[in-house]
Coordinates of C-alpha atoms in Angstrom, one line a residue:
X11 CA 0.0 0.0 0.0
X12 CA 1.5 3.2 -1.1
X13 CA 2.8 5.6 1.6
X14 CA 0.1 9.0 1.9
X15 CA 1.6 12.0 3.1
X16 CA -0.9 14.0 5.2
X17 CA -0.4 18.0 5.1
X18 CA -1.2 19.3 8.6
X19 CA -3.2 22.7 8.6
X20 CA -1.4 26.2 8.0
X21 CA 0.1 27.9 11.6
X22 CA -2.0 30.5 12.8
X23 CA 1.6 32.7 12.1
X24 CA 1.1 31.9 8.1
X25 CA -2.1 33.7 7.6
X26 CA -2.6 36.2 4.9
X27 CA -0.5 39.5 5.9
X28 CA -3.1 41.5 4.1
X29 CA -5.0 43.1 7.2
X30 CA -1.6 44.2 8.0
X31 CA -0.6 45.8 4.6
X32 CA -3.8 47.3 4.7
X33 CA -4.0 49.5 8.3
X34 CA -0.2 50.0 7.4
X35 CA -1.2 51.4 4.3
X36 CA -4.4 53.4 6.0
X37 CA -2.0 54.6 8.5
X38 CA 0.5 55.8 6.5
X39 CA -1.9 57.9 4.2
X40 CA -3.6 59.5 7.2
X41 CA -0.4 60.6 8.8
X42 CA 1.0 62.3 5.7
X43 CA -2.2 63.5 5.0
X44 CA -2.2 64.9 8.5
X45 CA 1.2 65.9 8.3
X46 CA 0.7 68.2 4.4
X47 CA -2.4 70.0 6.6
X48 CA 0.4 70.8 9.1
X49 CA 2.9 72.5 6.6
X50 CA -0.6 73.5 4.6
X51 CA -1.6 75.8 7.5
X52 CA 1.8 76.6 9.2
X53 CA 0.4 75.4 12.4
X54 CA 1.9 77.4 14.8
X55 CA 1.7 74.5 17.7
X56 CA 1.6 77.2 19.7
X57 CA 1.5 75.2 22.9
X58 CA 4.2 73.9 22.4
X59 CA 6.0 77.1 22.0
X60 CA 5.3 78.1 25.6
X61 CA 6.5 74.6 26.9
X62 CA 9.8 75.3 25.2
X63 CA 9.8 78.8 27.0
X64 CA 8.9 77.2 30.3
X65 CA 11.9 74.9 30.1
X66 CA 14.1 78.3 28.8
X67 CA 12.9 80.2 31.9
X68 CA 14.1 77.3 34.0
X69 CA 17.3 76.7 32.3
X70 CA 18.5 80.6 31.9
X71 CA 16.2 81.5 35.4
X72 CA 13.9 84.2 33.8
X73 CA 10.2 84.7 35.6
X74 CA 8.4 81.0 34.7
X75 CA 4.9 83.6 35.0
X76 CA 5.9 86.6 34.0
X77 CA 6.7 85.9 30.2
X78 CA 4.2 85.6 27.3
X79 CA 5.1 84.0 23.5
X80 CA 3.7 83.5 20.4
X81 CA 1.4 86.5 18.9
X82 CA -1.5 85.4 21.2
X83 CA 1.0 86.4 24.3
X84 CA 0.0 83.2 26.0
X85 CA 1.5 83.1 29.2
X86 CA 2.8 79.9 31.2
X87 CA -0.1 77.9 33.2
X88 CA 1.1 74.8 35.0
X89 CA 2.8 74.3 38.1
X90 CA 6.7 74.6 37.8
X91 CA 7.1 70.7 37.9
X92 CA 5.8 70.9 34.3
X93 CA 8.1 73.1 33.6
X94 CA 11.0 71.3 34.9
X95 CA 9.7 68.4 32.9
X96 CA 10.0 71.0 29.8
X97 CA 13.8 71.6 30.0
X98 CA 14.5 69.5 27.7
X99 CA 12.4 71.1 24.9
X100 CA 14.5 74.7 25.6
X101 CA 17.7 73.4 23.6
X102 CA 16.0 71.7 20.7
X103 CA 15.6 74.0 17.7
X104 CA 11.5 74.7 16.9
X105 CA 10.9 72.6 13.6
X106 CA 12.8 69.6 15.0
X107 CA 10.8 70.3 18.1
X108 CA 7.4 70.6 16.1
X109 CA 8.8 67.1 14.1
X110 CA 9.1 65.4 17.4
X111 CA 5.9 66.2 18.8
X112 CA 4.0 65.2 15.9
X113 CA 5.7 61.8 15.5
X114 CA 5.3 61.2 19.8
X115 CA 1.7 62.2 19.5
X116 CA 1.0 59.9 17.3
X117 CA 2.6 57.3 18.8
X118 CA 0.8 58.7 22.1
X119 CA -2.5 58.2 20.1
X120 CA -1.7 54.5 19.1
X121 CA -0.8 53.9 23.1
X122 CA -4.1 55.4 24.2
X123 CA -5.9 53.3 21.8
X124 CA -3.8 50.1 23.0
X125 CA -5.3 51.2 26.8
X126 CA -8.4 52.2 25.7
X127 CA -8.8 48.6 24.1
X128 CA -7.8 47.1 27.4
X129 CA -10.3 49.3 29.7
X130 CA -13.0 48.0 27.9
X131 CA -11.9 44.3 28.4
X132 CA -10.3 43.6 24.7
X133 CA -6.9 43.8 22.8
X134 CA -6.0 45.6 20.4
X135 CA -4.3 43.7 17.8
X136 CA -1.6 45.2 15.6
X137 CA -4.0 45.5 12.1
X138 CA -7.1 46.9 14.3
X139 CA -4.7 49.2 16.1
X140 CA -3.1 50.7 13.5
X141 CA -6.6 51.0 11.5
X142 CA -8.0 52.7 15.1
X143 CA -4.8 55.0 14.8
X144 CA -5.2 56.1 11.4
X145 CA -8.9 57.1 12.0
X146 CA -8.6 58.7 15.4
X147 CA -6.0 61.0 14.0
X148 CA -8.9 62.9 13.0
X149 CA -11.6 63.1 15.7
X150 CA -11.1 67.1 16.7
X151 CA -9.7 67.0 20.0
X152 CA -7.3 64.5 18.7
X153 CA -6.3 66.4 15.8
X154 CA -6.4 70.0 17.8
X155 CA -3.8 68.5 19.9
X156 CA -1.4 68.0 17.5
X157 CA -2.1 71.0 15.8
X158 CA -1.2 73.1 19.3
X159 CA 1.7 70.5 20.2
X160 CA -0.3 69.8 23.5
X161 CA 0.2 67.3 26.3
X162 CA -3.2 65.7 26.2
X163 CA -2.4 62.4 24.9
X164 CA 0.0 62.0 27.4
X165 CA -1.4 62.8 30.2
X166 CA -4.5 61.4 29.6
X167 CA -2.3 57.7 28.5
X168 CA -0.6 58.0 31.9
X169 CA -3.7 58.0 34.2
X170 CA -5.6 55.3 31.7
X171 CA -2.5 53.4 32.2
X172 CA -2.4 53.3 35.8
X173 CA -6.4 53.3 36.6
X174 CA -6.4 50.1 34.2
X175 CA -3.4 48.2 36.0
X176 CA -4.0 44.7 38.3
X177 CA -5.9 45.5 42.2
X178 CA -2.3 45.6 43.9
X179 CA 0.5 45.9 41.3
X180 CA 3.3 48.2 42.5
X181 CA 3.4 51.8 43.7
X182 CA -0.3 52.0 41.5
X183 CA -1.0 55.6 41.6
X184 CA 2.0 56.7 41.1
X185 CA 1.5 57.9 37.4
X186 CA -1.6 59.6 38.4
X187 CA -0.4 61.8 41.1
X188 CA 3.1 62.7 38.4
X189 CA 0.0 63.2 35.7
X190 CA -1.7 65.4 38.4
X191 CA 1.8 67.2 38.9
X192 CA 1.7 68.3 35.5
X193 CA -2.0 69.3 35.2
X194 CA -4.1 69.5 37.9
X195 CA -7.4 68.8 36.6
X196 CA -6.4 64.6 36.9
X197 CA -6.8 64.9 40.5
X198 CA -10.4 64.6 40.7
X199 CA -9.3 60.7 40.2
X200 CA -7.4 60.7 43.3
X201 CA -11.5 61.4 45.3
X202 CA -12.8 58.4 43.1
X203 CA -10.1 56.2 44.2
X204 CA -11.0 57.6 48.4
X205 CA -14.5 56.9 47.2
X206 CA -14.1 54.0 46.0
X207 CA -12.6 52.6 49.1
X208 CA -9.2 52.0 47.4
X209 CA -7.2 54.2 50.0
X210 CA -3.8 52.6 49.6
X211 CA -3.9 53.5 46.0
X212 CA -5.3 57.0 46.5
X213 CA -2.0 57.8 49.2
X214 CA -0.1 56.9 46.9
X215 CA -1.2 59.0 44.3
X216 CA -1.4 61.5 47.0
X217 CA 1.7 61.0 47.8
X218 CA 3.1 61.1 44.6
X219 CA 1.3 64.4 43.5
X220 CA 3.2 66.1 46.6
X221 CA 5.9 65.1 45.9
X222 CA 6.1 67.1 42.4
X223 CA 4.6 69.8 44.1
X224 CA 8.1 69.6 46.7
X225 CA 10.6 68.6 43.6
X226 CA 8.9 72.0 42.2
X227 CA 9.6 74.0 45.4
X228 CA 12.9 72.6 45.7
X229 CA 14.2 73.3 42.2
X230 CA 12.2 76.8 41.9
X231 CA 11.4 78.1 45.4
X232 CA 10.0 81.7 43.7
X233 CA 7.6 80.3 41.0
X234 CA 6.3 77.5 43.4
X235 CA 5.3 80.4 45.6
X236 CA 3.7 82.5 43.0
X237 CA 2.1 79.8 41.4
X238 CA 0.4 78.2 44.5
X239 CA -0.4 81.4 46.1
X240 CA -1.4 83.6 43.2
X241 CA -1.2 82.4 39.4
X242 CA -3.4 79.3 39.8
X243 CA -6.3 81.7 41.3
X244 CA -6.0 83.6 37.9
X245 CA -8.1 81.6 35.7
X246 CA -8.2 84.4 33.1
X247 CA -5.1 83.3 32.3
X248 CA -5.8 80.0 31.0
X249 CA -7.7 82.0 28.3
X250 CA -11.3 83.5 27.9
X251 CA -13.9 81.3 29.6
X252 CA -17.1 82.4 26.9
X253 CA -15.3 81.3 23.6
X254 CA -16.1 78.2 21.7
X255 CA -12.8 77.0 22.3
X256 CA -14.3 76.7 25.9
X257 CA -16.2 73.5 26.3
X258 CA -16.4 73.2 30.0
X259 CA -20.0 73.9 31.7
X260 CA -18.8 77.4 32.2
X261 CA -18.0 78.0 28.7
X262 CA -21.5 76.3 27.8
X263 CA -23.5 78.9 30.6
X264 CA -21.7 82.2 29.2
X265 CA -22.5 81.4 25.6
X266 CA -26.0 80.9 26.3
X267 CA -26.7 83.7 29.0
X268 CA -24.4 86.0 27.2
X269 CA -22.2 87.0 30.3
X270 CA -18.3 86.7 30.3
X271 CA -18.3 85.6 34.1
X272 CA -21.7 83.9 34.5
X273 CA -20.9 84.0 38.6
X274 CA -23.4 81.6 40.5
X275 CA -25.3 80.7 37.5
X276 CA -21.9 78.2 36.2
X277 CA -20.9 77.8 39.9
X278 CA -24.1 76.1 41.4
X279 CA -25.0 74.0 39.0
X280 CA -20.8 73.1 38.2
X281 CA -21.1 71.7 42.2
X282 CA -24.1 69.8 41.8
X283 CA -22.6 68.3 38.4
X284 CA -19.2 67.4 40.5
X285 CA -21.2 66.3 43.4
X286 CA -23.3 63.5 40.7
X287 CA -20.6 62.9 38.3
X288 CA -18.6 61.3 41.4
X289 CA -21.3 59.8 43.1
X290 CA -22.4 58.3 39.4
X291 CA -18.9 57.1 38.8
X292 CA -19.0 55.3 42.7
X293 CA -22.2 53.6 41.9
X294 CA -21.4 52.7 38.7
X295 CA -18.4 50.6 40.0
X296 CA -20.4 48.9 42.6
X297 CA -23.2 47.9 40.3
X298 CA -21.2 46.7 37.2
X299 CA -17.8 45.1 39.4
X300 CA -15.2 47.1 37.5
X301 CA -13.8 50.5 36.8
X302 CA -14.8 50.8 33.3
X303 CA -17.7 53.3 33.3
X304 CA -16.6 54.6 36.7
X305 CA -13.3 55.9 35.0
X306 CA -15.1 57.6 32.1
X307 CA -17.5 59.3 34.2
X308 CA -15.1 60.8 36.4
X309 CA -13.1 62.0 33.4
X310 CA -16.2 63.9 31.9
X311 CA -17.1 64.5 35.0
X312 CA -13.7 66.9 35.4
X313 CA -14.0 68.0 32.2
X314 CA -17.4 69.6 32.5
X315 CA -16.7 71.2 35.8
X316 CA -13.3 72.6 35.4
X317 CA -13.0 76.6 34.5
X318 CA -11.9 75.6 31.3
X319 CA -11.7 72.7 28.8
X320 CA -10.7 73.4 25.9
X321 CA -11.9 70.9 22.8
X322 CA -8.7 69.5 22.5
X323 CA -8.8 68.7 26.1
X324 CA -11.7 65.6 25.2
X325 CA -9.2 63.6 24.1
X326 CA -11.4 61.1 26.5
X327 CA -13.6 60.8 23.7
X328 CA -10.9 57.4 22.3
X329 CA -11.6 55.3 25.6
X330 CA -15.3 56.6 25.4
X331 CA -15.7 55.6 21.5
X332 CA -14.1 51.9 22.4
X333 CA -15.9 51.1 25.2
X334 CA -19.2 51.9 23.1
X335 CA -18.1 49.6 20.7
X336 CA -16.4 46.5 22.5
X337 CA -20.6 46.4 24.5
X338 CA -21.8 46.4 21.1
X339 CA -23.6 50.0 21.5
X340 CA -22.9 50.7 17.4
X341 CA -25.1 53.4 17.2
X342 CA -24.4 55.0 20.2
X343 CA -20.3 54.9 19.2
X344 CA -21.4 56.6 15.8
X345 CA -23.2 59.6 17.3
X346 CA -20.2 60.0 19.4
X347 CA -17.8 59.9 17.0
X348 CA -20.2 62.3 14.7
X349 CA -20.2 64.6 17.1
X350 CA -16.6 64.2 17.7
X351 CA -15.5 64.7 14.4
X352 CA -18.1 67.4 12.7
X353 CA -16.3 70.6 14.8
X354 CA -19.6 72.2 14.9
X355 CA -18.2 74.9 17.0
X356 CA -15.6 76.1 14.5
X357 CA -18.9 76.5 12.5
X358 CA -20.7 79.3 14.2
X359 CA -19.4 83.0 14.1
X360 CA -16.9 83.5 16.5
X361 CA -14.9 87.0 15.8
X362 CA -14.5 89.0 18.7
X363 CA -17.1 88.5 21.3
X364 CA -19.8 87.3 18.8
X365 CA -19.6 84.1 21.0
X366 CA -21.4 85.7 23.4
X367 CA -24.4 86.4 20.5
X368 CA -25.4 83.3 19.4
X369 CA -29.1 83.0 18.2
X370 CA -30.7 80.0 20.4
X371 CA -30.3 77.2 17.6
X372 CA -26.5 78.1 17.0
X373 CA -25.7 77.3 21.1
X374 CA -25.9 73.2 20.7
X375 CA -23.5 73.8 17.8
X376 CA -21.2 76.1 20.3
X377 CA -21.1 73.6 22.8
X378 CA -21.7 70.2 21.8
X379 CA -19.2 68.1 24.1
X380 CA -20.3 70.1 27.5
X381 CA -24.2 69.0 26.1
X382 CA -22.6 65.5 25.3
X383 CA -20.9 65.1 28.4
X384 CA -24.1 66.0 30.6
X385 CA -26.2 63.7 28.3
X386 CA -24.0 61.0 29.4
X387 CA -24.1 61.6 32.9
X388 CA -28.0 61.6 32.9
X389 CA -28.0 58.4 30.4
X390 CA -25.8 57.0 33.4
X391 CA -28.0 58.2 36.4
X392 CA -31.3 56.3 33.9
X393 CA -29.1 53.5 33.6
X394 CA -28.1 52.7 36.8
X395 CA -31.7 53.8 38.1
X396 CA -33.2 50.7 35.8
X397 CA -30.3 48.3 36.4
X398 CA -31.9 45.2 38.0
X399 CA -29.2 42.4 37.5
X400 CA -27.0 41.5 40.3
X401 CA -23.3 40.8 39.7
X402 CA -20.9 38.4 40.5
X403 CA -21.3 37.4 43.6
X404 CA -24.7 37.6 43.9
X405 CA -25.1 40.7 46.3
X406 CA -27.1 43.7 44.4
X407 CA -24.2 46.4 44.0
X408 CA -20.7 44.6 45.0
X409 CA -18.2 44.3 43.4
X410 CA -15.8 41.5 42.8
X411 CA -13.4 40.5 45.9
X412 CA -10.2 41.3 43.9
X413 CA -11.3 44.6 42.3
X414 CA -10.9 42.6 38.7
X415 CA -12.7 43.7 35.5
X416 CA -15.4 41.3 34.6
X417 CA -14.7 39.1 31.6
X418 CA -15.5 40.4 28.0
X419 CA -18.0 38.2 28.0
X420 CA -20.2 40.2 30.2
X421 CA -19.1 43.0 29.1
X422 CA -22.2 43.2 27.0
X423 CA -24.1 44.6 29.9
X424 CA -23.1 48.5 29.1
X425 CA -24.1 51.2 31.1
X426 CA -25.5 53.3 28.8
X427 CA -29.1 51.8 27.2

């Protein structure tokens, strides 16, 4: 009988690299298309101009808050940690500088997708990711922080990072409370974690946030003072808090009451909005047994109550968007990303003050993520409200022993319906 030769099925590592080839190929147009709008407008990455005369002031020890650059005069905002951090930026010359922030942000981007795929329970793998990348490169507050050479992406990458980490791994916190260091408005997380009853984690990110707040004082005694005394009371000079650029609750009261400093009428209903946002974010970690939805509310939680977000601060919109879409909620993830994308607020006039004149169907179009960050809050609140299943271990509310995420099995069970 003649000997057969049996052919044993192709390894999983010989399958067709085309996927690949393809988000490669996706990638690489969307970058260089990204990159020709850059040179096209002469983007100014203004932002970045300031960080590189933050780390000058430091090096050369002029005034850190006394200085302004670019033809906006934009002054320096952060504590002088960030600064430190900027040093060095000061001896790099400005279109190498502008080069390298455009290649780290989008390697920032790619990262944040990576954690944004593991906060809502999946993986990212390399074809997906790189398709994600290319087509996030385009959502506004994505593609406004590039333009200004901002810090969003990174920031916003180093608390993801550390919020979505085992219960118990090592000094977890940590990034937080250096992410707080650099810009304040991450330490709302720091009162979810207390809340939460994680307080080991929440020292330490304490702990951590003080000490950048010391290595600031130690290294520039004079700004530390000024800043922590006087300059972070100044919130005019963050910028104006009626223009569209503003997307905070402030920015969405001023525009539609037609007052520069709406007073009591933003700070009332900001506390109330703080005061729910947290509680929501709480309760939604003891109904559903993980942090998912509990992280994403506190983030647009902070972002709605803070003086002043601007859009590109939203970058929160790329865990929001994948979490939508890993529970299935297609639709929901589409109007997201529609809004996201259409920059409906660049639409409306906006010379001068004429943000503060806006006809009564122009304001959803001036503030669309404040009004899409308070929808969600209230489709949490209806949510929660309705929720009848009981998780894993079979008490209404608790969560599981080890603080884990649930599998991504249940993850069909989204908090928004």
């Amino acid at each position: 009988m003649p000997n057969r030769t049996v052919t044993s099925p192709p390894a999983a590592s010989s399958r067709s690299p085309l996927p690949l080839l393809l988000s490669l190929s996706l990638l690489t147009v969307s970058l260089c298309s990204f990159a020709a709008l850059c040179i096209l407008l002469r983007a100014p990455m203004a932002d970045l101009l300031v960080y590189r005369a933050e780390g000058e002031a430091v090096v050369h020890g002029g005034d850190l808050y006394g200085f302004t650059v670019t033809e906006w005069r934009l002054p320096a905002t952060y504590p002088p940690f960030a600064a430190v951090l900027f040093v060095p930026a000061s001896g790099i010359p400005v279109p190498a500088l502008k080069a390298l922030f455009l290649a780290g942000n989008a390697l920032l981007l790619a990262w944040l997708l990576a954690l944004s795929a593991r906060l809502a329970g999946r993986t990212a793998p390399l074809p997906l990711l790189c398709a994600a990348t290319a087509l996030a490169l385009w959502l506004e507050p994505v593609s406004q922080t590039l333009l200004f050479g901002q810090v969003n992406l990174a920031i916003t990458g180093l608390v993801l990072w550390d919020l979505t980490r085992p219960p118990g791994a090592r000094a977890k916190g940590l990034a937080l409370g250096i992410a707080a260091g650099v810009k304040l408005t991450p330490a709302i997380f720091i009162a979810y974690l207390f809340l939460t009853a994680r307080r080991k984690e929440a020292a330490t990110a304490t702990a951590s946030f003080a000490g950048t707040v010391l290595l600031g004082a130690l290294l520039l005694p004079a700004p530390t003072v000024d800043f922590w005394t006087r300059r972070l009371y100044e919130t005019g000079r963050v910028g104006k808090a009626w223009i569209i650029d503003n997307q905070s609750l402030q920015g969405l009261v001023a525009r539609a009451t037609g007052t520069p400093a709406p007073g009591l009428a933003w700070v009332l209903p900001a506390a109330l909005v703080a005061a729910a946002g947290l509680w929501l974010a709480t309760r939604a970690r003891r109904v559903h047994g993980s942090d998912r939805w509990g992280i994403l509310l506190t983030a647009f939680t902070a972002l709605l109550v803070c003086p002043i977000s601007w859009s590109h601060h939203w970058v929160w919109c790329v865990p929001l968007l994948a979490v939508l879409l890993a529970e299935g909620r297609t639709l929901l993830a589409a109007a997201a990303a529609l809004v996201f994308t259409a920059r409906t607020m660049w639409l409306v006039p906006h010379a001068g003050d004429r943000d503060l004149h806006l006809p009564g169907w122009q304001q959803p179009c001036a503030s669309p993520y404040p009004l899409l960050g308070l929808a969600l809050l209230a489709g949490a609140a209806v949510a929660l409200r309705r929720r009848s299943g009981t998780p894993q271990d079979g008490r209404p509310g608790a969560a599981p022993p080890d603080g884990s995420q649930p599998s991504a099995s249940s993850s069909s069970a989204s908090m928004i319906r």
